[in-house]
């Protein structure tokens, strides 16, 4: 019996020493941990049903949770890689930046025929600091008015609302509800600073052209720390007889809408509304209430803000997403962004109202507008405009304008001229950045190389070429990859990789 116990103790000591050696080896060479796990659990992994592995790509190159999706077109030319069988749907590269890239002001050059046709007024807050005693009196005497609780604003039609945080959205709903019932003064329903209030007021104003009685100015009484205690909205003269004025406004809109609704497609409706506004409205810088849709639809005299807000309102009534976009075009300026099918386009009815009317600024990309328009403030968060299907040609040549590789931020030395060079560049980029969620871009030169690149993602050969080994090296277990393609000048292609490695 003593011999058995002694033998057992020796065996236990041996196993403990062996285990300690394995631990030390794994600490010295971390990759051994993964290898040991593969050996121990190989059977279980091989027996796992394909359905359980359909969501991603493991470091072994097998498809597993969270992985690479199929090459699919998102809109025109936007591609993402997911878990299904890879397939190529990008027949022709498109200009598809994911976010708006503002040009430099120094690059802006305003054509003579539209110079001075602006007139947009920024939202202006009249902020005044009050003492604690006055603040306490306000707390006693001022209520929140309408809270706006229960209101919902679809992000497809009201994008500015969805640019705000939860606190800002609550005050947005409160402001909207109080503006509707013409309640000018109220206490904020949530704590907010005077500085942040301006963005919320701007969001309400930009989303809702139907509030034509709401002025671009407002007042805020706040404490020394900036906390707003009272919000004061400003209304124009139409608020005095709002019911009658609203009926007049809706009747004027209905004259255009009733004709536009006769067209079957959103594009044909848009074009009709564009033409109707150019026929109905005159650009008059001194026009009354010229920041409102009312000035355009009822008075027929307005500036850029009135054109844009009238176009926005009419498109909204037709069920077509259309946004009020503000920025710089030689002066402060306003125009529109419209969504047709899956793509977005810029429309400037003010600048098209020249001579007998033009389509020089109708359904344009951000690249088309890069030398004349710059979005500013909250409008930079609106979707980028890259649509091609309903795009009109270049203002002077009728041709599509492409960026150069220099404009995309690449020198000639950084251009990829072979697929192995591209693979190595991607591999190095991932090793440098490691696991995480980030983007990087590469430029390919030549149609032949682009087709070879496209074939590599169609046949999944890119996985073995760089991705799997890069994942192993940085310790990633799953990957999601989105690919965004922009055709550049000189037969070059900008490939933006949206990578999530876990």
CSV table of C-alpha atoms in Angstrom, one decimal:
chain,number,residue,atom,x,y,z
A,1,UNK,CA,0.0,0.0,0.0
A,2,UNK,CA,2.8,2.4,0.9
A,3,UNK,CA,4.5,1.6,-2.4
A,4,UNK,CA,1.3,2.5,-4.3
A,5,UNK,CA,0.9,5.8,-2.4
A,6,UNK,CA,4.6,6.6,-3.1
A,7,UNK,CA,4.2,5.7,-6.8
A,8,UNK,CA,1.1,7.9,-7.0
A,9,UNK,CA,2.9,10.9,-5.4
A,10,UNK,CA,5.8,10.5,-7.9
A,11,UNK,CA,3.3,10.4,-10.8
A,12,UNK,CA,1.5,13.5,-9.4
A,13,UNK,CA,4.9,15.4,-9.1
A,14,UNK,CA,5.8,14.4,-12.7
A,15,UNK,CA,2.4,15.5,-14.1
A,16,UNK,CA,2.7,18.8,-12.2
A,17,UNK,CA,6.2,19.4,-13.5
A,18,UNK,CA,4.9,18.6,-17.1
A,19,UNK,CA,2.0,21.0,-16.7
A,20,UNK,CA,4.3,23.7,-15.4
A,21,UNK,CA,6.6,23.2,-18.4
A,22,UNK,CA,3.6,23.6,-20.8
A,23,UNK,CA,2.5,26.8,-19.0
A,24,UNK,CA,6.1,28.2,-19.3
A,25,UNK,CA,6.3,27.2,-22.9
A,26,UNK,CA,3.0,28.9,-23.7
A,27,UNK,CA,4.1,32.0,-21.9
A,28,UNK,CA,7.3,32.0,-23.9
A,29,UNK,CA,5.6,31.2,-27.2
A,30,UNK,CA,1.9,32.4,-27.1
A,31,UNK,CA,1.2,30.8,-30.5
A,32,UNK,CA,1.6,27.4,-28.8
A,33,UNK,CA,-1.6,28.0,-26.9
A,34,UNK,CA,-3.6,28.2,-30.1
A,35,UNK,CA,-1.9,25.2,-31.6
A,36,UNK,CA,-2.5,23.0,-28.5
A,37,UNK,CA,-6.2,24.1,-28.5
A,38,UNK,CA,-6.5,23.1,-32.2
A,39,UNK,CA,-5.0,19.7,-31.4
A,40,UNK,CA,-7.2,19.1,-28.3
A,41,UNK,CA,-10.5,20.3,-29.9
A,42,UNK,CA,-9.9,19.4,-33.6
A,43,UNK,CA,-12.6,16.7,-33.6
A,44,UNK,CA,-15.2,19.0,-32.1
A,45,UNK,CA,-14.4,21.8,-34.6
A,46,UNK,CA,-14.6,19.5,-37.6
A,47,UNK,CA,-18.0,18.2,-36.5
A,48,UNK,CA,-19.5,21.6,-36.0
A,49,UNK,CA,-22.3,22.1,-38.6
A,50,UNK,CA,-21.8,24.6,-41.4
A,51,UNK,CA,-24.8,26.7,-40.1
A,52,UNK,CA,-22.9,27.5,-36.9
A,53,UNK,CA,-20.0,28.8,-38.9
A,54,UNK,CA,-21.8,30.9,-41.4
A,55,UNK,CA,-21.3,34.3,-39.9
A,56,UNK,CA,-17.6,34.9,-40.1
A,57,UNK,CA,-14.0,33.9,-40.8
A,58,UNK,CA,-11.8,32.2,-38.2
A,59,UNK,CA,-8.0,32.4,-38.1
A,60,UNK,CA,-7.8,29.0,-39.7
A,61,UNK,CA,-9.5,30.3,-42.8
A,62,UNK,CA,-12.8,28.5,-41.9
A,63,UNK,CA,-16.0,30.6,-41.8
A,64,UNK,CA,-17.1,31.4,-38.3
A,65,UNK,CA,-18.9,34.0,-36.2
A,66,UNK,CA,-18.5,37.6,-37.2
A,67,UNK,CA,-16.6,37.0,-40.4
A,68,UNK,CA,-16.1,38.2,-43.9
A,69,UNK,CA,-19.4,38.7,-45.9
A,70,UNK,CA,-20.0,38.3,-49.6
A,71,UNK,CA,-18.9,41.0,-52.0
A,72,UNK,CA,-22.2,42.8,-52.5
A,73,UNK,CA,-23.1,46.1,-54.0
A,74,UNK,CA,-24.5,48.6,-51.5
A,75,UNK,CA,-26.0,51.3,-53.6
A,76,UNK,CA,-24.0,52.0,-56.7
A,77,UNK,CA,-20.5,50.5,-56.3
A,78,UNK,CA,-20.4,50.2,-52.6
A,79,UNK,CA,-19.3,46.7,-51.7
A,80,UNK,CA,-19.1,44.7,-48.5
A,81,UNK,CA,-17.6,41.3,-47.8
A,82,UNK,CA,-19.8,38.9,-45.7
A,83,UNK,CA,-20.4,35.3,-44.8
A,84,UNK,CA,-22.2,34.0,-47.8
A,85,UNK,CA,-20.6,32.6,-50.9
A,86,UNK,CA,-18.6,35.4,-52.4
A,87,UNK,CA,-19.9,36.9,-55.6
A,88,UNK,CA,-19.0,40.1,-57.6
A,89,UNK,CA,-21.8,42.5,-58.2
A,90,UNK,CA,-19.7,45.6,-58.9
A,91,UNK,CA,-19.9,45.6,-62.7
A,92,UNK,CA,-18.3,49.1,-62.9
A,93,UNK,CA,-16.5,51.1,-60.2
A,94,UNK,CA,-18.4,54.0,-58.8
A,95,UNK,CA,-17.5,57.1,-56.9
A,96,UNK,CA,-18.7,56.0,-53.4
A,97,UNK,CA,-17.0,57.8,-50.4
A,98,UNK,CA,-18.6,56.8,-47.2
A,99,UNK,CA,-18.7,60.2,-45.7
A,100,UNK,CA,-18.8,63.8,-47.0
A,101,UNK,CA,-15.3,65.2,-47.6
A,102,UNK,CA,-15.5,69.0,-47.6
A,103,UNK,CA,-13.3,70.9,-50.2
A,104,UNK,CA,-11.1,73.8,-49.1
A,105,UNK,CA,-12.6,77.3,-49.3
A,106,UNK,CA,-9.6,78.3,-51.4
A,107,UNK,CA,-10.8,75.9,-54.1
A,108,UNK,CA,-14.3,77.6,-54.4
A,109,UNK,CA,-14.9,79.6,-57.5
A,110,UNK,CA,-18.4,80.9,-58.1
A,111,UNK,CA,-19.6,81.2,-61.8
A,112,UNK,CA,-20.5,84.8,-62.7
A,113,UNK,CA,-24.1,83.9,-63.7
A,114,UNK,CA,-24.9,82.8,-60.1
A,115,UNK,CA,-22.6,85.1,-58.1
A,116,UNK,CA,-24.5,86.7,-55.2
A,117,UNK,CA,-27.5,84.3,-55.4
A,118,UNK,CA,-27.3,83.3,-51.8
A,119,UNK,CA,-29.0,84.9,-48.7
A,120,UNK,CA,-29.1,82.1,-46.2
A,121,UNK,CA,-29.1,83.3,-42.6
A,122,UNK,CA,-27.6,81.1,-39.9
A,123,UNK,CA,-29.6,80.2,-36.7
A,124,UNK,CA,-28.8,83.0,-34.3
A,125,UNK,CA,-29.2,82.8,-30.6
A,126,UNK,CA,-29.6,85.9,-28.4
A,127,UNK,CA,-28.0,84.5,-25.2
A,128,UNK,CA,-28.2,86.4,-21.9
A,129,UNK,CA,-26.8,85.5,-18.6
A,130,UNK,CA,-29.0,85.8,-15.5
A,131,UNK,CA,-28.3,85.8,-11.8
A,132,UNK,CA,-29.4,83.0,-9.4
A,133,UNK,CA,-32.3,85.1,-8.1
A,134,UNK,CA,-33.8,85.5,-11.6
A,135,UNK,CA,-33.2,81.9,-12.3
A,136,UNK,CA,-35.1,80.9,-9.1
A,137,UNK,CA,-38.0,83.1,-10.1
A,138,UNK,CA,-38.1,81.5,-13.5
A,139,UNK,CA,-38.2,78.0,-11.9
A,140,UNK,CA,-41.3,79.2,-9.9
A,141,UNK,CA,-43.1,80.9,-12.8
A,142,UNK,CA,-42.1,79.1,-16.0
A,143,UNK,CA,-43.2,75.6,-17.0
A,144,UNK,CA,-42.0,73.3,-19.9
A,145,UNK,CA,-45.0,73.8,-22.0
A,146,UNK,CA,-45.5,71.0,-24.5
A,147,UNK,CA,-43.0,68.2,-23.8
A,148,UNK,CA,-43.3,66.5,-27.2
A,149,UNK,CA,-43.4,63.1,-25.5
A,150,UNK,CA,-44.7,60.4,-27.9
A,151,UNK,CA,-43.4,62.1,-31.0
A,152,UNK,CA,-41.3,60.1,-33.4
A,153,UNK,CA,-39.2,61.3,-36.3
A,154,UNK,CA,-38.1,58.9,-39.0
A,155,UNK,CA,-34.4,59.3,-39.6
A,156,UNK,CA,-34.9,58.8,-43.3
A,157,UNK,CA,-36.9,62.1,-43.4
A,158,UNK,CA,-35.6,63.9,-40.3
A,159,UNK,CA,-31.8,63.3,-40.3
A,160,UNK,CA,-31.0,66.2,-38.0
A,161,UNK,CA,-33.0,64.8,-35.2
A,162,UNK,CA,-30.9,61.7,-35.3
A,163,UNK,CA,-27.7,63.7,-35.1
A,164,UNK,CA,-28.5,64.6,-31.5
A,165,UNK,CA,-28.0,62.6,-28.4
A,166,UNK,CA,-31.0,61.4,-26.3
A,167,UNK,CA,-31.0,64.5,-24.2
A,168,UNK,CA,-31.0,66.8,-27.3
A,169,UNK,CA,-33.7,64.7,-29.0
A,170,UNK,CA,-36.0,65.2,-26.0
A,171,UNK,CA,-35.6,69.0,-26.2
A,172,UNK,CA,-36.0,68.9,-30.0
A,173,UNK,CA,-39.4,67.2,-29.5
A,174,UNK,CA,-40.2,69.9,-26.9
A,175,UNK,CA,-39.3,72.7,-29.2
A,176,UNK,CA,-41.2,71.2,-32.1
A,177,UNK,CA,-44.3,70.7,-30.0
A,178,UNK,CA,-44.2,74.2,-28.6
A,179,UNK,CA,-43.6,75.8,-32.0
A,180,UNK,CA,-46.7,74.0,-33.3
A,181,UNK,CA,-48.9,75.5,-30.7
A,182,UNK,CA,-47.2,78.9,-30.8
A,183,UNK,CA,-45.9,78.8,-27.3
A,184,UNK,CA,-42.9,81.1,-27.4
A,185,UNK,CA,-41.3,80.8,-23.9
A,186,UNK,CA,-40.7,77.7,-21.8
A,187,UNK,CA,-38.2,76.0,-19.5
A,188,UNK,CA,-36.1,73.2,-21.1
A,189,UNK,CA,-37.5,69.8,-20.3
A,190,UNK,CA,-33.9,68.5,-19.9
A,191,UNK,CA,-30.7,70.2,-18.7
A,192,UNK,CA,-28.9,71.8,-21.6
A,193,UNK,CA,-26.3,74.4,-22.1
A,194,UNK,CA,-26.8,77.5,-24.3
A,195,UNK,CA,-24.1,76.3,-26.7
A,196,UNK,CA,-25.7,72.9,-27.2
A,197,UNK,CA,-29.2,74.5,-27.6
A,198,UNK,CA,-28.1,76.2,-30.8
A,199,UNK,CA,-27.6,72.8,-32.4
A,200,UNK,CA,-31.0,71.5,-31.3
A,201,UNK,CA,-32.8,74.7,-32.6
A,202,UNK,CA,-30.9,74.2,-35.9
A,203,UNK,CA,-31.9,70.6,-36.1
A,204,UNK,CA,-35.6,71.4,-35.6
A,205,UNK,CA,-35.5,74.3,-38.1
A,206,UNK,CA,-33.6,72.2,-40.7
A,207,UNK,CA,-35.9,69.2,-40.5
A,208,UNK,CA,-39.2,71.0,-40.6
A,209,UNK,CA,-39.9,73.4,-43.5
A,210,UNK,CA,-43.6,73.2,-42.6
A,211,UNK,CA,-42.9,75.4,-39.5
A,212,UNK,CA,-42.8,78.4,-41.8
A,213,UNK,CA,-43.7,80.8,-39.0
A,214,UNK,CA,-40.6,79.9,-37.0
A,215,UNK,CA,-37.8,82.5,-37.3
A,216,UNK,CA,-34.1,81.7,-37.5
A,217,UNK,CA,-33.5,83.7,-34.3
A,218,UNK,CA,-34.3,82.7,-30.7
A,219,UNK,CA,-33.3,83.7,-27.2
A,220,UNK,CA,-31.9,81.8,-24.3
A,221,UNK,CA,-31.5,82.9,-20.6
A,222,UNK,CA,-28.8,81.0,-18.9
A,223,UNK,CA,-26.7,80.8,-15.7
A,224,UNK,CA,-23.1,81.6,-15.5
A,225,UNK,CA,-22.2,78.0,-16.1
A,226,UNK,CA,-24.1,78.1,-19.4
A,227,UNK,CA,-27.1,76.1,-18.2
A,228,UNK,CA,-30.2,77.2,-20.1
A,229,UNK,CA,-33.2,78.3,-17.9
A,230,UNK,CA,-35.5,79.7,-20.5
A,231,UNK,CA,-36.0,79.1,-24.2
A,232,UNK,CA,-37.7,81.9,-26.3
A,233,UNK,CA,-38.8,81.1,-29.8
A,234,UNK,CA,-39.4,83.9,-32.4
A,235,UNK,CA,-42.3,83.8,-34.8
A,236,UNK,CA,-42.9,85.8,-38.0
A,237,UNK,CA,-46.2,87.7,-38.8
A,238,UNK,CA,-48.0,84.6,-40.1
A,239,UNK,CA,-48.3,83.4,-36.5
A,240,UNK,CA,-50.9,86.0,-35.8
A,241,UNK,CA,-53.4,84.3,-38.1
A,242,UNK,CA,-51.8,80.9,-38.4
A,243,UNK,CA,-54.9,78.9,-39.3
A,244,UNK,CA,-55.7,81.1,-42.3
A,245,UNK,CA,-52.0,81.4,-43.4
A,246,UNK,CA,-51.5,77.7,-43.1
A,247,UNK,CA,-54.5,77.1,-45.4
A,248,UNK,CA,-53.0,79.5,-47.9
A,249,UNK,CA,-49.6,77.8,-47.7
A,250,UNK,CA,-51.1,74.3,-48.2
A,251,UNK,CA,-53.2,75.5,-51.1
A,252,UNK,CA,-50.1,77.0,-52.9
A,253,UNK,CA,-48.2,73.7,-52.3
A,254,UNK,CA,-51.2,71.6,-53.6
A,255,UNK,CA,-51.1,73.4,-56.9
A,256,UNK,CA,-47.6,71.9,-57.6
A,257,UNK,CA,-48.2,68.6,-55.7
A,258,UNK,CA,-51.3,67.7,-57.6
A,259,UNK,CA,-49.4,67.9,-60.9
A,260,UNK,CA,-46.3,66.2,-59.6
A,261,UNK,CA,-48.3,63.2,-58.3
A,262,UNK,CA,-49.4,62.4,-61.8
A,263,UNK,CA,-45.9,61.2,-62.6
A,264,UNK,CA,-45.0,57.6,-61.7
A,265,UNK,CA,-41.4,57.8,-60.7
A,266,UNK,CA,-39.8,59.8,-57.9
A,267,UNK,CA,-37.3,61.2,-60.4
A,268,UNK,CA,-40.0,62.6,-62.7
A,269,UNK,CA,-41.8,64.0,-59.7
A,270,UNK,CA,-38.6,65.7,-58.5
A,271,UNK,CA,-37.9,67.1,-61.9
A,272,UNK,CA,-41.5,68.5,-62.2
A,273,UNK,CA,-41.2,70.2,-58.8
A,274,UNK,CA,-37.8,71.6,-59.7
A,275,UNK,CA,-39.2,73.1,-62.9
A,276,UNK,CA,-42.4,74.4,-61.2
A,277,UNK,CA,-40.4,76.3,-58.5
A,278,UNK,CA,-38.2,77.9,-61.2
A,279,UNK,CA,-41.4,79.0,-63.0
A,280,UNK,CA,-43.2,80.2,-59.8
A,281,UNK,CA,-40.4,81.9,-57.8
A,282,UNK,CA,-38.2,84.9,-58.4
A,283,UNK,CA,-34.9,85.5,-56.5
A,284,UNK,CA,-35.3,88.7,-54.5
A,285,UNK,CA,-32.8,89.4,-51.8
A,286,UNK,CA,-35.1,91.8,-49.9
A,287,UNK,CA,-38.1,89.4,-50.0
A,288,UNK,CA,-40.2,89.2,-46.8
A,289,UNK,CA,-39.8,86.1,-44.6
A,290,UNK,CA,-37.2,84.9,-47.2
A,291,UNK,CA,-35.9,82.1,-45.0
A,292,UNK,CA,-39.2,80.3,-45.1
A,293,UNK,CA,-40.9,78.0,-47.6
A,294,UNK,CA,-43.9,80.4,-47.3
A,295,UNK,CA,-41.9,83.1,-49.1
A,296,UNK,CA,-41.4,80.9,-52.1
A,297,UNK,CA,-44.7,79.0,-52.4
A,298,UNK,CA,-47.1,81.9,-51.4
A,299,UNK,CA,-45.2,85.1,-52.1
A,300,UNK,CA,-43.1,83.8,-55.0
A,301,UNK,CA,-40.2,86.0,-53.9
A,302,UNK,CA,-37.3,84.6,-51.9
A,303,UNK,CA,-33.6,83.8,-51.6
A,304,UNK,CA,-31.8,80.5,-51.5
A,305,UNK,CA,-33.2,79.4,-48.1
A,306,UNK,CA,-36.7,79.9,-49.3
A,307,UNK,CA,-36.1,77.9,-52.6
A,308,UNK,CA,-34.5,75.1,-50.6
A,309,UNK,CA,-37.1,74.9,-47.9
A,310,UNK,CA,-39.9,74.9,-50.4
A,311,UNK,CA,-38.3,72.1,-52.5
A,312,UNK,CA,-37.7,70.1,-49.2
A,313,UNK,CA,-41.3,70.5,-48.2
A,314,UNK,CA,-42.8,69.5,-51.5
A,315,UNK,CA,-40.5,66.4,-51.8
A,316,UNK,CA,-41.4,65.4,-48.2
A,317,UNK,CA,-45.1,65.6,-49.1
A,318,UNK,CA,-44.5,63.3,-52.1
A,319,UNK,CA,-42.8,60.8,-49.8
A,320,UNK,CA,-39.3,61.4,-51.2
A,321,UNK,CA,-36.5,62.0,-48.6
A,322,UNK,CA,-35.1,65.5,-49.1
A,323,UNK,CA,-32.9,67.5,-46.7
A,324,UNK,CA,-32.1,71.1,-46.1
A,325,UNK,CA,-28.4,71.6,-46.6
A,326,UNK,CA,-26.5,74.7,-45.5
A,327,UNK,CA,-22.9,75.9,-46.1
A,328,UNK,CA,-20.8,78.2,-48.1
A,329,UNK,CA,-20.9,79.1,-51.8
A,330,UNK,CA,-19.1,82.4,-52.0
A,331,UNK,CA,-21.4,83.5,-49.2
A,332,UNK,CA,-23.6,81.6,-46.7
A,333,UNK,CA,-25.9,79.4,-48.8
A,334,UNK,CA,-28.6,76.8,-48.7
A,335,UNK,CA,-29.5,74.0,-51.1
A,336,UNK,CA,-30.9,70.4,-50.9
A,337,UNK,CA,-29.9,66.8,-50.8
A,338,UNK,CA,-32.4,64.3,-52.2
A,339,UNK,CA,-32.5,60.5,-52.0
A,340,UNK,CA,-33.6,58.7,-55.2
A,341,UNK,CA,-33.7,54.9,-54.8
A,342,UNK,CA,-30.5,54.1,-52.8
A,343,UNK,CA,-28.4,57.1,-53.8
A,344,UNK,CA,-28.2,60.8,-52.8
A,345,UNK,CA,-27.8,63.9,-55.0
A,346,UNK,CA,-27.3,67.6,-54.5
A,347,UNK,CA,-29.9,70.0,-55.9
A,348,UNK,CA,-29.6,73.8,-56.0
A,349,UNK,CA,-32.9,75.2,-57.4
A,350,UNK,CA,-31.7,78.8,-56.6
A,351,UNK,CA,-28.8,78.6,-58.9
A,352,UNK,CA,-30.8,76.7,-61.6
A,353,UNK,CA,-33.2,79.7,-61.6
A,354,UNK,CA,-31.0,81.5,-64.1
A,355,UNK,CA,-32.2,82.8,-67.5
A,356,UNK,CA,-34.9,80.4,-68.7
A,357,UNK,CA,-34.0,77.9,-66.1
A,358,UNK,CA,-31.2,75.3,-66.2
A,359,UNK,CA,-30.2,71.9,-64.8
A,360,UNK,CA,-26.6,73.0,-64.1
A,361,UNK,CA,-27.0,72.3,-60.4
A,362,UNK,CA,-29.6,69.5,-60.5
A,363,UNK,CA,-28.9,66.0,-59.2
A,364,UNK,CA,-25.1,66.4,-58.8
A,365,UNK,CA,-22.5,64.5,-56.8
A,366,UNK,CA,-20.3,66.0,-54.1
A,367,UNK,CA,-17.5,65.9,-56.6
A,368,UNK,CA,-19.6,68.0,-59.0
A,369,UNK,CA,-20.1,70.6,-56.3
A,370,UNK,CA,-16.6,70.5,-55.0
A,371,UNK,CA,-15.6,73.8,-56.7
A,372,UNK,CA,-18.8,75.7,-55.8
A,373,UNK,CA,-20.4,74.4,-52.5
A,374,UNK,CA,-19.1,73.5,-49.1
A,375,UNK,CA,-21.3,72.0,-46.4
A,376,UNK,CA,-20.9,73.5,-43.0
A,377,UNK,CA,-22.2,72.9,-39.4
A,378,UNK,CA,-24.6,70.0,-38.9
A,379,UNK,CA,-25.0,69.5,-42.7
A,380,UNK,CA,-21.6,67.9,-42.9
A,381,UNK,CA,-23.2,64.9,-41.3
A,382,UNK,CA,-25.8,64.4,-44.1
A,383,UNK,CA,-25.2,61.5,-46.4
A,384,UNK,CA,-22.5,61.9,-49.1
A,385,UNK,CA,-23.9,62.5,-52.6
A,386,UNK,CA,-22.5,59.9,-55.1
A,387,UNK,CA,-25.5,58.9,-57.2
A,388,UNK,CA,-24.9,58.3,-60.9
A,389,UNK,CA,-28.2,56.9,-62.2
A,390,UNK,CA,-30.1,60.2,-62.0
A,391,UNK,CA,-27.1,62.4,-62.2
A,392,UNK,CA,-27.0,65.2,-64.8
A,393,UNK,CA,-23.8,65.8,-66.7
A,394,UNK,CA,-21.0,68.3,-66.0
A,395,UNK,CA,-22.2,71.9,-66.2
A,396,UNK,CA,-19.9,72.7,-69.2
A,397,UNK,CA,-18.8,69.5,-70.8
A,398,UNK,CA,-21.5,66.9,-69.8
A,399,UNK,CA,-18.7,64.6,-68.5
A,400,UNK,CA,-18.2,63.0,-65.1
A,401,UNK,CA,-15.5,64.6,-63.1
A,402,UNK,CA,-13.1,62.2,-61.4
A,403,UNK,CA,-10.6,62.9,-58.6
A,404,UNK,CA,-6.9,62.5,-59.2
A,405,UNK,CA,-4.8,60.2,-57.0
A,406,UNK,CA,-3.2,63.3,-55.6
A,407,UNK,CA,-6.6,64.7,-54.6
A,408,UNK,CA,-7.3,61.3,-52.9
A,409,UNK,CA,-4.1,61.7,-50.9
A,410,UNK,CA,-1.7,59.4,-52.7
A,411,UNK,CA,1.6,60.1,-54.3
A,412,UNK,CA,2.8,58.3,-57.4
A,413,UNK,CA,5.2,56.1,-55.3
A,414,UNK,CA,2.2,54.8,-53.3
A,415,UNK,CA,0.3,53.5,-56.2
A,416,UNK,CA,-0.2,49.7,-56.4
A,417,UNK,CA,0.9,48.3,-59.8
A,418,UNK,CA,0.6,44.5,-59.0
A,419,UNK,CA,-1.6,42.3,-57.0
A,420,UNK,CA,1.3,40.9,-54.8
A,421,UNK,CA,2.2,44.5,-54.0
A,422,UNK,CA,-1.4,45.2,-53.0
A,423,UNK,CA,-1.5,42.1,-50.8
A,424,UNK,CA,1.8,43.0,-49.1
A,425,UNK,CA,0.6,46.6,-48.5
A,426,UNK,CA,-2.7,45.3,-46.9
A,427,UNK,CA,-0.8,42.8,-44.8
A,428,UNK,CA,1.6,45.5,-43.5
A,429,UNK,CA,-1.3,47.8,-42.8
A,430,UNK,CA,-3.1,45.2,-40.6
A,431,UNK,CA,0.1,44.3,-38.8
A,432,UNK,CA,0.8,48.0,-38.0
A,433,UNK,CA,-2.8,48.7,-36.8
A,434,UNK,CA,-3.6,45.3,-35.2
A,435,UNK,CA,-7.0,44.2,-34.1
A,436,UNK,CA,-9.9,46.7,-33.9
A,437,UNK,CA,-12.2,48.6,-36.2
A,438,UNK,CA,-10.6,51.0,-38.7
A,439,UNK,CA,-10.3,52.0,-42.4
A,440,UNK,CA,-7.4,52.1,-44.8
A,441,UNK,CA,-7.1,52.8,-48.5
A,442,UNK,CA,-5.0,51.6,-51.4
A,443,UNK,CA,-4.9,52.8,-55.1
A,444,UNK,CA,-4.6,50.3,-57.9
A,445,UNK,CA,-3.4,51.3,-61.4
A,446,UNK,CA,-4.9,50.0,-64.6
A,447,UNK,CA,-8.1,48.3,-65.6
A,448,UNK,CA,-6.4,44.9,-65.9
A,449,UNK,CA,-5.1,45.0,-62.3
A,450,UNK,CA,-8.5,46.1,-61.1
A,451,UNK,CA,-10.2,43.1,-62.8
A,452,UNK,CA,-7.5,40.9,-61.3
A,453,UNK,CA,-8.2,42.4,-57.9
A,454,UNK,CA,-12.0,41.9,-58.4
A,455,UNK,CA,-11.4,38.2,-59.4
A,456,UNK,CA,-9.3,37.6,-56.2
A,457,UNK,CA,-12.3,38.7,-54.0
A,458,UNK,CA,-14.7,36.8,-56.2
A,459,UNK,CA,-12.7,33.5,-55.8
A,460,UNK,CA,-11.7,34.2,-52.2
A,461,UNK,CA,-8.0,33.8,-53.0
A,462,UNK,CA,-7.3,37.1,-51.2
A,463,UNK,CA,-7.9,35.2,-47.9
A,464,UNK,CA,-4.8,33.0,-48.3
A,465,UNK,CA,-2.9,35.8,-50.0
A,466,UNK,CA,-2.9,38.1,-46.9
A,467,UNK,CA,-5.9,38.1,-44.7
A,468,UNK,CA,-5.7,34.8,-42.7
A,469,UNK,CA,-2.0,35.2,-41.9
A,470,UNK,CA,-2.5,38.8,-40.9
A,471,UNK,CA,-5.3,37.7,-38.6
A,472,UNK,CA,-3.1,35.0,-37.0
A,473,UNK,CA,-0.3,37.5,-36.5
A,474,UNK,CA,-2.4,40.1,-34.7
A,475,UNK,CA,-4.4,37.5,-32.8
A,476,UNK,CA,-7.8,38.1,-34.4
A,477,UNK,CA,-10.4,35.3,-34.4
A,478,UNK,CA,-13.0,37.0,-36.7
A,479,UNK,CA,-13.1,39.6,-39.4
A,480,UNK,CA,-15.7,41.8,-41.1
A,481,UNK,CA,-14.6,43.6,-44.2
A,482,UNK,CA,-16.3,46.3,-46.3
A,483,UNK,CA,-14.9,47.4,-49.6
A,484,UNK,CA,-15.7,50.8,-51.2
A,485,UNK,CA,-14.5,51.6,-54.7
A,486,UNK,CA,-13.9,54.9,-56.3
A,487,UNK,CA,-12.7,55.3,-59.9
A,488,UNK,CA,-10.0,58.0,-60.2
A,489,UNK,CA,-8.3,59.8,-63.1
A,490,UNK,CA,-5.6,58.1,-65.1
A,491,UNK,CA,-7.3,54.6,-64.9
A,492,UNK,CA,-6.7,54.3,-61.2
A,493,UNK,CA,-9.0,52.9,-58.5
A,494,UNK,CA,-9.2,53.9,-54.9
A,495,UNK,CA,-10.1,50.9,-52.7
A,496,UNK,CA,-11.2,51.7,-49.1
A,497,UNK,CA,-11.2,48.8,-46.7
A,498,UNK,CA,-13.6,49.1,-43.7
A,499,UNK,CA,-12.1,46.4,-41.4
A,500,UNK,CA,-13.3,45.0,-38.1
A,501,UNK,CA,-10.9,42.5,-36.6
A,502,UNK,CA,-11.8,40.8,-33.3
